[in-house]
mmCIF file of C-alpha atoms in Angstrom:
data_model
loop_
_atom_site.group_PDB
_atom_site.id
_atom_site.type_symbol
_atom_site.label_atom_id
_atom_site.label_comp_id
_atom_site.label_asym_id
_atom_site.label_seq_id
_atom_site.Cartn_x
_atom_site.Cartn_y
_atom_site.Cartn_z
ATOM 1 C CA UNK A 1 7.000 -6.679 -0.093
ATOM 2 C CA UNK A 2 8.991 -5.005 2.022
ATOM 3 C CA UNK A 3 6.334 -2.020 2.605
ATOM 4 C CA UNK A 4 4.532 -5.024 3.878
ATOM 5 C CA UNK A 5 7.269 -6.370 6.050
ATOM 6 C CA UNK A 6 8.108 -3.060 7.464
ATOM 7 C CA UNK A 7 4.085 -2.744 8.484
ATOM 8 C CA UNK A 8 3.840 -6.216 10.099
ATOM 9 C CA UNK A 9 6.918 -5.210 12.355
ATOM 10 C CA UNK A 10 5.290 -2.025 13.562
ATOM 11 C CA UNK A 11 2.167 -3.611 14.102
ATOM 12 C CA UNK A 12 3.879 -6.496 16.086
ATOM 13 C CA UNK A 13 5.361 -3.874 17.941
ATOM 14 C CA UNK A 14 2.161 -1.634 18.421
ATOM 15 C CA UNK A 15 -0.666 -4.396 19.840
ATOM 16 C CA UNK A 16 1.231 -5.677 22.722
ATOM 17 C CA UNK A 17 2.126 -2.010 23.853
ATOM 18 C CA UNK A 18 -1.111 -1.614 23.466
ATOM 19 C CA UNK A 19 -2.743 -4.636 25.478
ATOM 20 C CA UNK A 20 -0.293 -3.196 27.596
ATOM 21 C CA UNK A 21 -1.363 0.171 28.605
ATOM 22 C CA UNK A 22 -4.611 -0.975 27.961
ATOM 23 C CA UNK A 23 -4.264 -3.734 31.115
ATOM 24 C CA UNK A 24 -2.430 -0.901 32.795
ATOM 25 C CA UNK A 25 -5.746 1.147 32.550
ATOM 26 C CA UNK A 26 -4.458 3.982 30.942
ATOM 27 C CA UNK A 27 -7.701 4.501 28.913
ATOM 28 C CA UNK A 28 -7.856 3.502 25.280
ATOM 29 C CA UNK A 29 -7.417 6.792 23.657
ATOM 30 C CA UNK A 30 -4.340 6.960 25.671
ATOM 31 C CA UNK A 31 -3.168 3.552 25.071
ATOM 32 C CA UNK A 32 -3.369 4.258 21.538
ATOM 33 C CA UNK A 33 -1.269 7.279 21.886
ATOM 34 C CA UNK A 34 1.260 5.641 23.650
ATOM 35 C CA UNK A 35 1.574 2.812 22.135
ATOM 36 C CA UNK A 36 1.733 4.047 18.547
ATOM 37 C CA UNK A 37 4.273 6.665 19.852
ATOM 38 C CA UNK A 38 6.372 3.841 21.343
ATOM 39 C CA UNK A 39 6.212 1.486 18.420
ATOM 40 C CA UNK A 40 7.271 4.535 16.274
ATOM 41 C CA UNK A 41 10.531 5.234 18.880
ATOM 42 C CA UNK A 42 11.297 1.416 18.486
ATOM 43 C CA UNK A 43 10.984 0.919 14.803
ATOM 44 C CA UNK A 44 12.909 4.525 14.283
ATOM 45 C CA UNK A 45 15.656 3.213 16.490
ATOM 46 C CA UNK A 46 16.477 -0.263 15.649
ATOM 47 C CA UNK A 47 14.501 -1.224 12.179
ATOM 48 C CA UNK A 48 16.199 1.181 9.920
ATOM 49 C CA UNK A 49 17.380 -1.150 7.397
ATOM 50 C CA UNK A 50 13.493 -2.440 6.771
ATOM 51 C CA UNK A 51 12.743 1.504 7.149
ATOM 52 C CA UNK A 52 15.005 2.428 4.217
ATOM 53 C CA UNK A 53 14.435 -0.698 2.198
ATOM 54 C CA UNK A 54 9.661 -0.070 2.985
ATOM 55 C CA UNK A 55 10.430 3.857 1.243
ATOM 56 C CA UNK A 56 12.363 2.715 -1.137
ATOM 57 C CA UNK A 57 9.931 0.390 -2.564
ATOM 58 C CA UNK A 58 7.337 2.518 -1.891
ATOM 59 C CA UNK A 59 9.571 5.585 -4.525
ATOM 60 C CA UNK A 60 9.761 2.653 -7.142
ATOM 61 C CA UNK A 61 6.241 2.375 -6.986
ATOM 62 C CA UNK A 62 5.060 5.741 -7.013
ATOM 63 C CA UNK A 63 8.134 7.464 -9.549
ATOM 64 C CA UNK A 64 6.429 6.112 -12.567
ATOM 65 C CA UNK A 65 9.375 4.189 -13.082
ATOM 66 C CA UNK A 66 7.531 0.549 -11.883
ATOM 67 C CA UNK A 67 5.999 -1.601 -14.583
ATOM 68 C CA UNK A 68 1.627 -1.395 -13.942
ATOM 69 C CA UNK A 69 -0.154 -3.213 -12.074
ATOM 70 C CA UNK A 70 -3.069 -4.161 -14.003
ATOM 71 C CA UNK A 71 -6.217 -6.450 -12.943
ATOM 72 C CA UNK A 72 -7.264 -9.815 -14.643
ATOM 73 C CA UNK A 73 -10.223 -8.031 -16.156
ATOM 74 C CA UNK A 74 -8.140 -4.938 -17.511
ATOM 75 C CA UNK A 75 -6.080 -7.835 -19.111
ATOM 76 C CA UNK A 76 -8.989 -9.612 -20.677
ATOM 77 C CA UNK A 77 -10.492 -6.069 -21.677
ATOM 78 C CA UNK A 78 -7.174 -5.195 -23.459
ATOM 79 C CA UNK A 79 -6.997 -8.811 -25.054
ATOM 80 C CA UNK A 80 -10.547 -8.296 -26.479
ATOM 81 C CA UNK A 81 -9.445 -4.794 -27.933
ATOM 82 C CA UNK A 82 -6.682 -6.301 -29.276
ATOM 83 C CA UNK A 83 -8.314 -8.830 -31.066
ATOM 84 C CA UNK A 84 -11.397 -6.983 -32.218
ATOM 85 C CA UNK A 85 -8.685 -4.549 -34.142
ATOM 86 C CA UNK A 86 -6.960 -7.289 -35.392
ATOM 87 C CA UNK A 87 -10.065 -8.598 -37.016
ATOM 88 C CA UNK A 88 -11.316 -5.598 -38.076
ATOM 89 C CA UNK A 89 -8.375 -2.214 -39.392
ATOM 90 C CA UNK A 90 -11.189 -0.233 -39.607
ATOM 91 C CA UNK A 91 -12.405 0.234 -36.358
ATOM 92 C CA UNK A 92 -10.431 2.257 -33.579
ATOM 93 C CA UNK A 93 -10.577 1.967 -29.865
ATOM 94 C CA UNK A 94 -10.811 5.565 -28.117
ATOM 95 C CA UNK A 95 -10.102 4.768 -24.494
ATOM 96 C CA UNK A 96 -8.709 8.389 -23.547
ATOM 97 C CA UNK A 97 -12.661 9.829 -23.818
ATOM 98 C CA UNK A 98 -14.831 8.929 -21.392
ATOM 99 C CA UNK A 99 -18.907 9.266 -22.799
ATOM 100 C CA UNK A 100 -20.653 12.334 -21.345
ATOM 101 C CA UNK A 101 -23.117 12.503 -18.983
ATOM 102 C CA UNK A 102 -26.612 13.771 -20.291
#
């Protein structure tokens, strides 16, 4: 969430800089340029907090350490699974091979 909150504030910052230079005719590769640049200057200088707080979420997520995300279909898959080998000891699941191609 805070990833999030730290993008919305940088792209509140970016599109008026860039409606900006863009009604100041600088061009629109320009305006881009400059008004990424400045939104970077602004959220570098004064958003630190929501700077620190956006990278540290994003660590959590990517250290291994964060709890996976799975999909409502992975979850029904894996409740299937479990079921089908609860049903039936004999049968194992292999879902670390993947079939080969022919």
């Amino acid at each position: 969430m805070a990833f999030l909150k730290y993008s919305l504030i940088r792209l509140a910052l970016f599109v008026p800089l860039f409606a900006l230079f863009v009604y100041l005719q600088l061009g629109w590769f320009l305006a881009v340029v400059c008004a990424g640049m400045m939104a970077f200057a602004i959220s570098f200088l004064f958003f630190q907090k929501q700077r620190d707080a956006a990278a540290a979420s994003l660590h959590s997520r990517f250290s291994g350490k964060a709890k996976p995300m799975r999909s409502a279909g992975e979850v029904a898959d894996a409740d299937a699974e479990d079921r089908l080998v609860d049903k039936h000891p004999d049968i194992t699941v292999h879902t670390d091979t993947r079939p080969k191609d022919s």
